[in-house]
Coordinates of N, CA and C in Angstrom, one line a residue:
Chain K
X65 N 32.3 44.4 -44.3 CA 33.0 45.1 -43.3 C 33.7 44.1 -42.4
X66 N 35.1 43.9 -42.4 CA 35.4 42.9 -42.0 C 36.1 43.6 -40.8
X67 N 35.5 42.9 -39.4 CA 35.4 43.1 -38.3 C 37.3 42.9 -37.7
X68 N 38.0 41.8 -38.2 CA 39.0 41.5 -37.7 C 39.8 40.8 -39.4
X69 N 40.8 41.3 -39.2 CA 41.5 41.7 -40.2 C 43.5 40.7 -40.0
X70 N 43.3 40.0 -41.1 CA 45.0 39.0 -41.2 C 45.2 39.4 -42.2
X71 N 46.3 40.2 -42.1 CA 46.6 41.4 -43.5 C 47.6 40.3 -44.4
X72 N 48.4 39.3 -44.1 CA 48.9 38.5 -44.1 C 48.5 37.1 -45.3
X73 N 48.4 36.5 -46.0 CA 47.3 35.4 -46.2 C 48.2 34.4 -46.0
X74 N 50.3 34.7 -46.3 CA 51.0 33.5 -46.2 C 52.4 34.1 -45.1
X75 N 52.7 33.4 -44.5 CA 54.2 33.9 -43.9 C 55.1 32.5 -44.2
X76 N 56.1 32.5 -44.4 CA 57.3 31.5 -44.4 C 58.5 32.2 -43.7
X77 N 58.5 31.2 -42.6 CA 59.6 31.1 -41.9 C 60.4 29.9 -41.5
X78 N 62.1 30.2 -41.2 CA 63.1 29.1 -41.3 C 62.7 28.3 -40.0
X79 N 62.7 27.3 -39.9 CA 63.3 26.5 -38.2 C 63.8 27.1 -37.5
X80 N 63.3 27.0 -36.0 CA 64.2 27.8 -35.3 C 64.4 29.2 -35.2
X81 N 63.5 29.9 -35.8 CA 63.8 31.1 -36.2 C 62.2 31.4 -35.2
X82 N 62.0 33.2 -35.2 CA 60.7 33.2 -34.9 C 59.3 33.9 -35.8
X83 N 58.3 33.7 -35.5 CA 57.1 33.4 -36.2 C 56.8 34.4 -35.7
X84 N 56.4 35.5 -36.3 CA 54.9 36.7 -35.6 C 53.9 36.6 -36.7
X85 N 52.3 36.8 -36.2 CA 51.6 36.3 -37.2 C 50.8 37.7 -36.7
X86 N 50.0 38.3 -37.4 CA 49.7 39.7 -36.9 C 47.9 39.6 -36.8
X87 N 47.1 40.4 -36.1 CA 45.8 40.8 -36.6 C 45.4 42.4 -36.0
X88 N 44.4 42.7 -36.8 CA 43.6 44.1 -35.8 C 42.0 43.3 -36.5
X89 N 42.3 44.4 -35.4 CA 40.3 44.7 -35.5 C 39.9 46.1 -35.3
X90 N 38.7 46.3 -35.5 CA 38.1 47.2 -36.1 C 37.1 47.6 -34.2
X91 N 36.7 46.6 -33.8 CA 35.2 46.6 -33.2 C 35.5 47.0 -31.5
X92 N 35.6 47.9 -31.2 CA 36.4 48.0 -29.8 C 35.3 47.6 -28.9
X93 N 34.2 46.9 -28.8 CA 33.4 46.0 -27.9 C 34.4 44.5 -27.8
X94 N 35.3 43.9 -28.5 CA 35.6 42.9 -28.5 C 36.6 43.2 -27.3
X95 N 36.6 42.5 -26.4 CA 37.5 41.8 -25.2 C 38.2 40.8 -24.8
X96 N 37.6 40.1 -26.0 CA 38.6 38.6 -25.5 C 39.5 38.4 -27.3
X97 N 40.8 37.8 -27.0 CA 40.9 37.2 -28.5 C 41.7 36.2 -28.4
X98 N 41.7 35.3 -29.4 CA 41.6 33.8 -29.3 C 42.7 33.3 -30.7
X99 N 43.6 33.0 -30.5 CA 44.4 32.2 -32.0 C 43.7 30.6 -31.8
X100 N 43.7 30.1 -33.4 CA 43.3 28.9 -33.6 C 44.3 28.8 -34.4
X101 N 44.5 27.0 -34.5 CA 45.3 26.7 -35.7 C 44.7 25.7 -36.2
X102 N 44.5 25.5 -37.6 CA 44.1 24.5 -38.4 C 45.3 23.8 -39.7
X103 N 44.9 22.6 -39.5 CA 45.6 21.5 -40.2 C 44.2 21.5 -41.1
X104 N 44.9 21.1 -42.8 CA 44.0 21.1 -43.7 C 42.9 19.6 -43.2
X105 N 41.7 19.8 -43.6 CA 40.9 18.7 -43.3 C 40.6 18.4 -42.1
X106 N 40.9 19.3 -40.9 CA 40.7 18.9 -39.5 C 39.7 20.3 -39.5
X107 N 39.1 20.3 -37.8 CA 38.7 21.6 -37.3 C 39.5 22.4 -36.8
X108 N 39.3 23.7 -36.4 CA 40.0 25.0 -35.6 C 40.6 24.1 -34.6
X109 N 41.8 24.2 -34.0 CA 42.3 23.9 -32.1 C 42.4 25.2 -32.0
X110 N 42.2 25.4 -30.4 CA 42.5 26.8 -29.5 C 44.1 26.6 -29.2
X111 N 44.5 27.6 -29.5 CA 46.3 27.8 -29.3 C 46.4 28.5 -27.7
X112 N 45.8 29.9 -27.9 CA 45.5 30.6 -26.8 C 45.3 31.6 -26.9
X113 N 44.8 32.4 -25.6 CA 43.9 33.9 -25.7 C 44.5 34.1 -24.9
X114 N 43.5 35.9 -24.5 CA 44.4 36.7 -24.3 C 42.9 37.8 -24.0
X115 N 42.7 38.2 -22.4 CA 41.5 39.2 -22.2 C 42.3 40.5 -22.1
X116 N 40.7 41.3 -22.5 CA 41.5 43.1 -23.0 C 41.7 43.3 -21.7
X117 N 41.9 43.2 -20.6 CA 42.5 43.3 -19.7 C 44.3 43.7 -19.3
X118 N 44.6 42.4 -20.3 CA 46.4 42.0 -20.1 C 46.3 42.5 -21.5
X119 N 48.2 42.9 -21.6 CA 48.9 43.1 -22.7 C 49.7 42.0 -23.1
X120 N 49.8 40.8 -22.1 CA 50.5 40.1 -22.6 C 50.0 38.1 -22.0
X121 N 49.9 37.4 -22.9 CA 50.1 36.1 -22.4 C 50.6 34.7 -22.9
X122 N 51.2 34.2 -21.9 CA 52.3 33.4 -23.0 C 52.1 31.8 -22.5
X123 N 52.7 30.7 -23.4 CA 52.1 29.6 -23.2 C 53.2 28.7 -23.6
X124 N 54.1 28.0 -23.2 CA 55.1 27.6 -23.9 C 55.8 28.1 -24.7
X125 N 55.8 28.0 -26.2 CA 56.6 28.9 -26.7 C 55.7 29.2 -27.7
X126 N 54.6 29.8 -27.5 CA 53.4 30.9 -27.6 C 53.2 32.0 -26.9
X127 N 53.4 33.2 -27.5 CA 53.0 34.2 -26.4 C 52.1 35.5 -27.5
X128 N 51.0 35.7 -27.2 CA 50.3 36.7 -27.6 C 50.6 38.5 -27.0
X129 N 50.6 39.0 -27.7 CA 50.2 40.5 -27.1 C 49.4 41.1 -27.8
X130 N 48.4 41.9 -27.1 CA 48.0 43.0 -27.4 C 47.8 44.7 -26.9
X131 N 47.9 45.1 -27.9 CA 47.5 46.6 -27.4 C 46.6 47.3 -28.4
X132 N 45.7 47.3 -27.3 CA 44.2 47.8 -27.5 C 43.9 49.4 -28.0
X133 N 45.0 50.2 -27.5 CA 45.2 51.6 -28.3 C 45.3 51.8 -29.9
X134 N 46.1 50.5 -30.1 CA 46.2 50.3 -32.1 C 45.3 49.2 -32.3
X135 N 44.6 48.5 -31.8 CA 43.2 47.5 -31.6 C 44.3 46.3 -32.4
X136 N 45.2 46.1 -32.2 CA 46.4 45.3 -32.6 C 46.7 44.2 -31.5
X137 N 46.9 42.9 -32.5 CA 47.1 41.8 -31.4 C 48.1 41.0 -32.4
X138 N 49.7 40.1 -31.8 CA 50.1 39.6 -32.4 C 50.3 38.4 -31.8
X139 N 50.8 37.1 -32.8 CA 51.4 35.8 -32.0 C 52.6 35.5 -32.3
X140 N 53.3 35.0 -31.5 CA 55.2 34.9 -31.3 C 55.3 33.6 -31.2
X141 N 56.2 33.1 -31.8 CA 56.1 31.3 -31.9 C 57.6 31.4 -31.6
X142 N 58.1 30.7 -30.3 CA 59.6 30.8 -30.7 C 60.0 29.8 -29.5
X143 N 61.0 28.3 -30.3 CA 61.7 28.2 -31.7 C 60.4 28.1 -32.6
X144 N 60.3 28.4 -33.7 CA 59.6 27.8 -35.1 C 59.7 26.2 -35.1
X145 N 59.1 25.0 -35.3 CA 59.1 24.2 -35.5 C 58.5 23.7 -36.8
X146 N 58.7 22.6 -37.3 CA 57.8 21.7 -38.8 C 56.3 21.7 -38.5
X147 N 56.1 21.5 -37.0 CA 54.9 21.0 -36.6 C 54.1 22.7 -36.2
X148 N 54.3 23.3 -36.5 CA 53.7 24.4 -36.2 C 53.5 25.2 -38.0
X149 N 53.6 24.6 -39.0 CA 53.1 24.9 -40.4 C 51.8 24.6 -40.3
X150 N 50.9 25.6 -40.4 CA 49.2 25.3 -40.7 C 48.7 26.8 -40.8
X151 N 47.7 26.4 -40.9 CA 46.8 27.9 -40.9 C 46.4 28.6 -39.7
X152 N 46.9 30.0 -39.3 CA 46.6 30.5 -37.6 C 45.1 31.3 -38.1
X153 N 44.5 31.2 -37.6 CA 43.4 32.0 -37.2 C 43.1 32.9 -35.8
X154 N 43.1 34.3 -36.1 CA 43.0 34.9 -34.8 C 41.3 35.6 -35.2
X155 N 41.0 35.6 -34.1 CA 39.4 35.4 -34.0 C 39.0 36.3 -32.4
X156 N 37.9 37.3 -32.2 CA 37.6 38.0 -31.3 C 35.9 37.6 -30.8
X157 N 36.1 37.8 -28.9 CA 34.4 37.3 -28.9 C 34.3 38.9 -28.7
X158 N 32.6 39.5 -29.0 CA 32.0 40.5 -28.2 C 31.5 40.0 -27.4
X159 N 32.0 40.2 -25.9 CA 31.3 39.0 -24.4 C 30.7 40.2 -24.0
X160 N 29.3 40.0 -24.2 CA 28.5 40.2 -23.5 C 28.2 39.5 -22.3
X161 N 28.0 38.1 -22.7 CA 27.9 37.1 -21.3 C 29.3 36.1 -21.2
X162 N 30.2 36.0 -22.3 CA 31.2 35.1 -22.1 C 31.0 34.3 -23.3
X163 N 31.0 35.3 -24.6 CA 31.4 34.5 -25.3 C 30.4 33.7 -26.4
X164 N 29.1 33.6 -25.6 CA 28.4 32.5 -25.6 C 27.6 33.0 -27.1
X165 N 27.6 34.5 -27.9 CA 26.8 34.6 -29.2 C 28.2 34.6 -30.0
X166 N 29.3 33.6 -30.0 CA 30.8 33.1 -31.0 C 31.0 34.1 -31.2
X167 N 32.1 33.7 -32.2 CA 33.6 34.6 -32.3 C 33.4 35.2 -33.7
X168 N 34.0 36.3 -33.9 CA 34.3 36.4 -35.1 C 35.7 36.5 -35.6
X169 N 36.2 35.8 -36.5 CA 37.3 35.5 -37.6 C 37.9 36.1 -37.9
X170 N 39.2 36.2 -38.4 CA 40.3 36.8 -39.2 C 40.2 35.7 -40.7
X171 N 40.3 36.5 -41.3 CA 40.8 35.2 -43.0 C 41.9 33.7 -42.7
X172 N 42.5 34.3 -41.7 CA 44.1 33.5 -41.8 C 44.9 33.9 -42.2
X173 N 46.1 33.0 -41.7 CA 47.6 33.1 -42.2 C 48.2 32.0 -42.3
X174 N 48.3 31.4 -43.6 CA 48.8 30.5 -43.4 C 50.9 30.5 -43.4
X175 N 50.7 29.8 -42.2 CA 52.3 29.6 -41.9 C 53.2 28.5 -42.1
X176 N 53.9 28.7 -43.0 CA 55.0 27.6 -43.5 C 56.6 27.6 -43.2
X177 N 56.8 26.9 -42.2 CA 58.1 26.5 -41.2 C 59.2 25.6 -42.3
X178 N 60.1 26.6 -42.9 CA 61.0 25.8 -43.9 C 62.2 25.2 -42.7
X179 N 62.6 24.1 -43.5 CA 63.6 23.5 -42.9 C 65.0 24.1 -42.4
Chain T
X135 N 36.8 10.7 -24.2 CA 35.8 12.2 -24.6 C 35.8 12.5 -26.0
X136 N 35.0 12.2 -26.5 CA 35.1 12.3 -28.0 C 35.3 13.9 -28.5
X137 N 34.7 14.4 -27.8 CA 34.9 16.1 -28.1 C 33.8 16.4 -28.7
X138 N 33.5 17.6 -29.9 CA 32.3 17.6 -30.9 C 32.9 16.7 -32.4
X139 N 31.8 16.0 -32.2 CA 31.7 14.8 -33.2 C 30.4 15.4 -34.5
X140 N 31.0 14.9 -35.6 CA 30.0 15.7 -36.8 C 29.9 14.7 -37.7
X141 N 28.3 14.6 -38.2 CA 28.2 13.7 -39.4 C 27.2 14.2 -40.5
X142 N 27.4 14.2 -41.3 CA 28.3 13.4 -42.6 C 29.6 13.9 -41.9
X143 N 30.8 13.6 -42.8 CA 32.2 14.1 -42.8 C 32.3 14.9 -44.6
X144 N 31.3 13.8 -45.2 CA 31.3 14.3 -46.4 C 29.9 14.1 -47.3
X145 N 29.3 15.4 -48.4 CA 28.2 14.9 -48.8 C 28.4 16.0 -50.0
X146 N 27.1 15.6 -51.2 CA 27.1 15.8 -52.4 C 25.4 16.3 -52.5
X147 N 25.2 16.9 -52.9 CA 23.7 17.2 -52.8 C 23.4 17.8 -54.3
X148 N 22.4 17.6 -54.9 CA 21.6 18.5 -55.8 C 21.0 19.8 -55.6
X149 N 21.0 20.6 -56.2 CA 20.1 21.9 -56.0 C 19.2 21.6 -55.8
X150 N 18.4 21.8 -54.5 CA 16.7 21.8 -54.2 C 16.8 20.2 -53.1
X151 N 17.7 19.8 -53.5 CA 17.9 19.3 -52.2 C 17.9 19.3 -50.8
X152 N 17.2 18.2 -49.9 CA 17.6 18.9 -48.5 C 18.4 18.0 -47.6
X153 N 19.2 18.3 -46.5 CA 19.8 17.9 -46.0 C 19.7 18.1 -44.5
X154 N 20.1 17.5 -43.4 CA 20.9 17.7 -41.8 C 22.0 17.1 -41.7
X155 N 22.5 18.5 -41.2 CA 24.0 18.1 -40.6 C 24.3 17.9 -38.9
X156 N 24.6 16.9 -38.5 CA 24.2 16.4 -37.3 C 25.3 16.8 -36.1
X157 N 25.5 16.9 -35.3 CA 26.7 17.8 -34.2 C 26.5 17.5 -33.0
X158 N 27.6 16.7 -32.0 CA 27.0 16.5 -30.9 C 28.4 16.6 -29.9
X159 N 28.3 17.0 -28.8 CA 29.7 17.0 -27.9 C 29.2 16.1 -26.6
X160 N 30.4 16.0 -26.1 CA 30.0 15.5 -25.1 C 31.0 15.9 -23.4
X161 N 31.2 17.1 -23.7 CA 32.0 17.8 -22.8 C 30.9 18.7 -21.7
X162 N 29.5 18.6 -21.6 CA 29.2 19.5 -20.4 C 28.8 20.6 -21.3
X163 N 28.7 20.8 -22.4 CA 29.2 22.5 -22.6 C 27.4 23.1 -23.1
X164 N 27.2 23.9 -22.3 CA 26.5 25.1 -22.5 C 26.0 25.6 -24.2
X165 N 26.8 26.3 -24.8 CA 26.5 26.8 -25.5 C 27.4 25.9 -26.8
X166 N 26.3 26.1 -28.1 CA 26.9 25.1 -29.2 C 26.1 26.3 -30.7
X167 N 27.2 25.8 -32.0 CA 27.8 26.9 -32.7 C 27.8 26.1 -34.1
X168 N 27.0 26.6 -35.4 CA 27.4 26.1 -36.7 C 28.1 27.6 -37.2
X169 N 29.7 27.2 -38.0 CA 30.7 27.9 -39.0 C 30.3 27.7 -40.0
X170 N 30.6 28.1 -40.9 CA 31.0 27.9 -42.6 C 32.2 28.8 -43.0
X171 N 33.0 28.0 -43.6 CA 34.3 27.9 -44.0 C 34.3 27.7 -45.8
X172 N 34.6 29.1 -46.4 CA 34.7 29.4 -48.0 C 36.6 29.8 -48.1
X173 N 36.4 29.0 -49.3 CA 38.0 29.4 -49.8 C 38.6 30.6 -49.6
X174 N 39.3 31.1 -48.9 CA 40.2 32.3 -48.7 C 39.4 33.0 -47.5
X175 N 38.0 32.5 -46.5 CA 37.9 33.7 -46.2 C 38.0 32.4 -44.4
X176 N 37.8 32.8 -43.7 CA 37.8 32.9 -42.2 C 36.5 32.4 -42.3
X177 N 36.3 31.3 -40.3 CA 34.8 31.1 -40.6 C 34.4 32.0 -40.4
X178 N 32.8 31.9 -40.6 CA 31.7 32.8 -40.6 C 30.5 32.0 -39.9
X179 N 30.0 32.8 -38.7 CA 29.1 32.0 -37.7 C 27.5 32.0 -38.2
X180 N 27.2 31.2 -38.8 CA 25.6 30.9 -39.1 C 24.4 31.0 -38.2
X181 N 24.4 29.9 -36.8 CA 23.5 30.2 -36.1 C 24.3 30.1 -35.1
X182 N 24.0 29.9 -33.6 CA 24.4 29.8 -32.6 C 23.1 29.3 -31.3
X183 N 23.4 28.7 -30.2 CA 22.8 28.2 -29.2 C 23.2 28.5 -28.2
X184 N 22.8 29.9 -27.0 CA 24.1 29.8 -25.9 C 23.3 28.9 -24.7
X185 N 22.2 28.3 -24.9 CA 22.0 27.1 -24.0 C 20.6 26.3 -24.8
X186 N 21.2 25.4 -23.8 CA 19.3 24.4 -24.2 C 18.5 25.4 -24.3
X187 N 17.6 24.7 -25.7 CA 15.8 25.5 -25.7 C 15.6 26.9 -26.4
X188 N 17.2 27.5 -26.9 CA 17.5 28.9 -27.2 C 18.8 28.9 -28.6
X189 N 17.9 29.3 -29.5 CA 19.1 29.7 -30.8 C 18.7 30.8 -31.4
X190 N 19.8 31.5 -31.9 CA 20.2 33.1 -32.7 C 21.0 32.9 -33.8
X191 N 20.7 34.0 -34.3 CA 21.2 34.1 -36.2 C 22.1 34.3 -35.8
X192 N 23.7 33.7 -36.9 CA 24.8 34.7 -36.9 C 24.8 35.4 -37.7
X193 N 26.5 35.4 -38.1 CA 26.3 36.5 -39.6 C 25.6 35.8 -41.0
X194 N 25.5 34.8 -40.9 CA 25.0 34.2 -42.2 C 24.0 33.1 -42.1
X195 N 22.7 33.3 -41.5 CA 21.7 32.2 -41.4 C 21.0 32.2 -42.5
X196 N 20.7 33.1 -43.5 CA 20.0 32.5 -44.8 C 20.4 31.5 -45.3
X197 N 19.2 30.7 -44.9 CA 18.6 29.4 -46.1 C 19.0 28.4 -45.2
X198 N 19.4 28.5 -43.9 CA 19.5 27.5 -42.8 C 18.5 27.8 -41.9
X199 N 18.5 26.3 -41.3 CA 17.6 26.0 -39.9 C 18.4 25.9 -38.9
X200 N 18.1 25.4 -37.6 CA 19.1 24.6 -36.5 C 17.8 24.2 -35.7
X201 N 18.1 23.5 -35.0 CA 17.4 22.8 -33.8 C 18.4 22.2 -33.1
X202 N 17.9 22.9 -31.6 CA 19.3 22.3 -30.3 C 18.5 21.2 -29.8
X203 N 18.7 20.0 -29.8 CA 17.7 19.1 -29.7 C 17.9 18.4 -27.9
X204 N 18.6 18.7 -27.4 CA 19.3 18.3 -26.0 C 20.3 19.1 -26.1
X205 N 20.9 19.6 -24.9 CA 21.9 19.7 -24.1 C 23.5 18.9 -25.2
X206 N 23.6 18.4 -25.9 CA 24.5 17.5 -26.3 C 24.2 17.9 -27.9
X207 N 22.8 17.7 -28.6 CA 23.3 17.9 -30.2 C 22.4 19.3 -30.2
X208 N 23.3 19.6 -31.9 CA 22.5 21.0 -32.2 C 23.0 20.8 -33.8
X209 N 21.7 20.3 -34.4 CA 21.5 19.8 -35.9 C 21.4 21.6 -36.9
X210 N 21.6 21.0 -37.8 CA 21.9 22.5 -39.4 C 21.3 22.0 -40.1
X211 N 20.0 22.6 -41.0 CA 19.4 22.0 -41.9 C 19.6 22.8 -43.2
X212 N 19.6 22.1 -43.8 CA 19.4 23.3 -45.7 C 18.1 22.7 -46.1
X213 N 17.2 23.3 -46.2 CA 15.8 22.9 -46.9 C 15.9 22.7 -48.3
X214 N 16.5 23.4 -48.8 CA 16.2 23.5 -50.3 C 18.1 24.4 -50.6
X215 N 18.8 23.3 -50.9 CA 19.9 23.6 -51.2 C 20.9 24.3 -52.5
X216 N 21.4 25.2 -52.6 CA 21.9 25.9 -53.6 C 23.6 26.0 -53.3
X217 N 23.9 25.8 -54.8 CA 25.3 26.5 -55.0 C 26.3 27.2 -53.5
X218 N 25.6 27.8 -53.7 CA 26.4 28.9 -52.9 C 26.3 28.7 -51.6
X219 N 25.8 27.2 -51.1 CA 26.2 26.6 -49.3 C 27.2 25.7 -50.1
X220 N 27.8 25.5 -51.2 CA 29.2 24.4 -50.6 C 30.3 25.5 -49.8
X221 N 29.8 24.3 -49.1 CA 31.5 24.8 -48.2 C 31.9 23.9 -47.0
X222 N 32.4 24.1 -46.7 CA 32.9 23.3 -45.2 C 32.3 23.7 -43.8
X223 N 31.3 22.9 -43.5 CA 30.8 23.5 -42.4 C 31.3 22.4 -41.2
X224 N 31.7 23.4 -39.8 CA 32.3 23.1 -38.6 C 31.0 23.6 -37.4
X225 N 30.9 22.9 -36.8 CA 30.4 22.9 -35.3 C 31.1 22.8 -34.6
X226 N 31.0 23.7 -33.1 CA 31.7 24.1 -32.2 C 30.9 23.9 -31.0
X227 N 31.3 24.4 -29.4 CA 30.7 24.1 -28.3 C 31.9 24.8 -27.2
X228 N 30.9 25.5 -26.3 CA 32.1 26.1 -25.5 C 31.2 26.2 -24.1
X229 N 32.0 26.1 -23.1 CA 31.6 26.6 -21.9 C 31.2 28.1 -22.0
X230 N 31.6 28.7 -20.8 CA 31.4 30.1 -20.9 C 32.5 30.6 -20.8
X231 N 33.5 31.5 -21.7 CA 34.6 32.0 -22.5 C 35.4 32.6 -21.3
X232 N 34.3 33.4 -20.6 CA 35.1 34.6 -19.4 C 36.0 33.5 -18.7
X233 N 34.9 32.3 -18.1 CA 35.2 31.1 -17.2 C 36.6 30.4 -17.3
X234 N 36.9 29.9 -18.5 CA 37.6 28.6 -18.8 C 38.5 29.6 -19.6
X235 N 38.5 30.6 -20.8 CA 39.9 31.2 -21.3 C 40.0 29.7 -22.3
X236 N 39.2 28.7 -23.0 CA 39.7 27.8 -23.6 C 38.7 28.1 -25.0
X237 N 38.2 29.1 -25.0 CA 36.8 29.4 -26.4 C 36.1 28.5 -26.7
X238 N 36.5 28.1 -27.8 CA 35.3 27.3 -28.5 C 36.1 26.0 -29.1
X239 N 35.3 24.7 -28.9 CA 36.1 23.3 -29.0 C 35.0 23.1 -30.8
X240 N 36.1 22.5 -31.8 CA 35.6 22.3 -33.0 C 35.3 20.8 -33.3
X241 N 34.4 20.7 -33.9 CA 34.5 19.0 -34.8 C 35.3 19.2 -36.0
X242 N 35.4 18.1 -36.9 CA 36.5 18.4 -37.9 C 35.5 18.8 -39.1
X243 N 34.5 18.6 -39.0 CA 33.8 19.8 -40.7 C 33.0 18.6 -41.2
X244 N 32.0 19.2 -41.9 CA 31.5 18.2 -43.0 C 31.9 19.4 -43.8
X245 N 32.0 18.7 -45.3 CA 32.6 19.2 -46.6 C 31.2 18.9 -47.4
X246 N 30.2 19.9 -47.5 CA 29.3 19.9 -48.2 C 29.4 20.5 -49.8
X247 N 28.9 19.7 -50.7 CA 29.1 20.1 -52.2 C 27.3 20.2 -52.5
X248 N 27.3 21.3 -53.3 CA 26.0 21.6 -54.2 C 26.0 21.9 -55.1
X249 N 25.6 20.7 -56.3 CA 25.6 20.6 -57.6 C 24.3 21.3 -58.3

């Protein structure tokens, strides 16, 4: 029963162009959610989150939204860049205290930024 | 600041084999986290520590150990190793989530094989 869900497994998008990478979930105790990106052979980095609070947060040219009525969360990459091809992981905590019993996972999406 | 640091990076094991996988940060952080990472799927949280002196099952603790041994490391043991733990295992470490909005900080993986 998979808790959080990347319906997605590949996206390809041009340079410059923009990127939406999609998730839901299932578990409406979850309140916090978190994009990671992985380069093959490295660990997860934190891209940025996003508390069930706000519908929206943005970070350079990262900006997440969610709306919690469709338990739907997306990420917006824009321009697309070379350096932004890897695998996104979006991932939810159930904070009971902040987080502290980890996150649970989406599959991925891996994203491929054509020239 | 080295961040979470992980050793082996890489290892080979026999069935019935045992092993520790060693994980240590050096960021202050509270609570510390073994993943496992299988082809196509998302991690999956094995055990977890949300402070010194204190660890909990995740979703997949069969046939592992942990011991938080300080404030700084929090070791993964396979007693008797089978097939079905190769995979890429990642340790993580995080303040407290609500706090910082920064989740969980990763090492780059040991790549465990079981022959």
């Amino acid at each position: 029963d998979q808790q959080v869900k990347q319906n997605s497994p590949s996206l390809s998008v041009q340079e410059g162009r923009i990127s939406i990478l999609n998730c839901d979930y299932t578990n409406s105790m979850f309140d916090y959610f978190l994009w990671y990106k992985k380069y093959p052979a490295e660990g997860p980095t934190f891209l940025i989150s996003i508390s069930s609070i706000k519908d929206k947060n943005e970070d350079g040219r990262f900006t997440v939204f969610l709306n919690k009525s469709a338990k739907h969360l997306s990420l917006h990459i824009v321009p697309s860049q070379p350096g932004d091809s890897a695998v996104y992981f979006c991932a939810a905590s159930g904070v009971s205290g902040g987080g502290a019993d980890g996150l649970t996972f989406g599959k991925g999406t891996h994203l491929i930024i054509q020239p | 600041n080295a961040g979470v640091t992980q050793t082996p990076k890489f290892q080979v094991l026999k069935t019935g084999q045992s092993m520790t996988l060693q994980c240590a940060q050096d960021m202050n952080h509270n609570s510390m986290y073994w993943y496992r990472q299988d082809p196509g799927m998302g991690l999956r949280l094995i055990y977890y520590s949300a402070s010194e002196g204190t660890t909990d099952k995740g979703e997949v603790p069969n046939g592992y150990n942990v011991s938080r041994l300080n404030k700084r490391e929090f070791s993964l043991r396979l007693e008797s190793a089978a097939p079905s733990q190769t995979s890429v295992y990642f340790c993580a470490s995080s303040s407290l989530l609500g706090g910082s909005g920064l989740g969980q900080f990763f090492g780059p993986g040991t790549r465990l094989t079981v022959l």
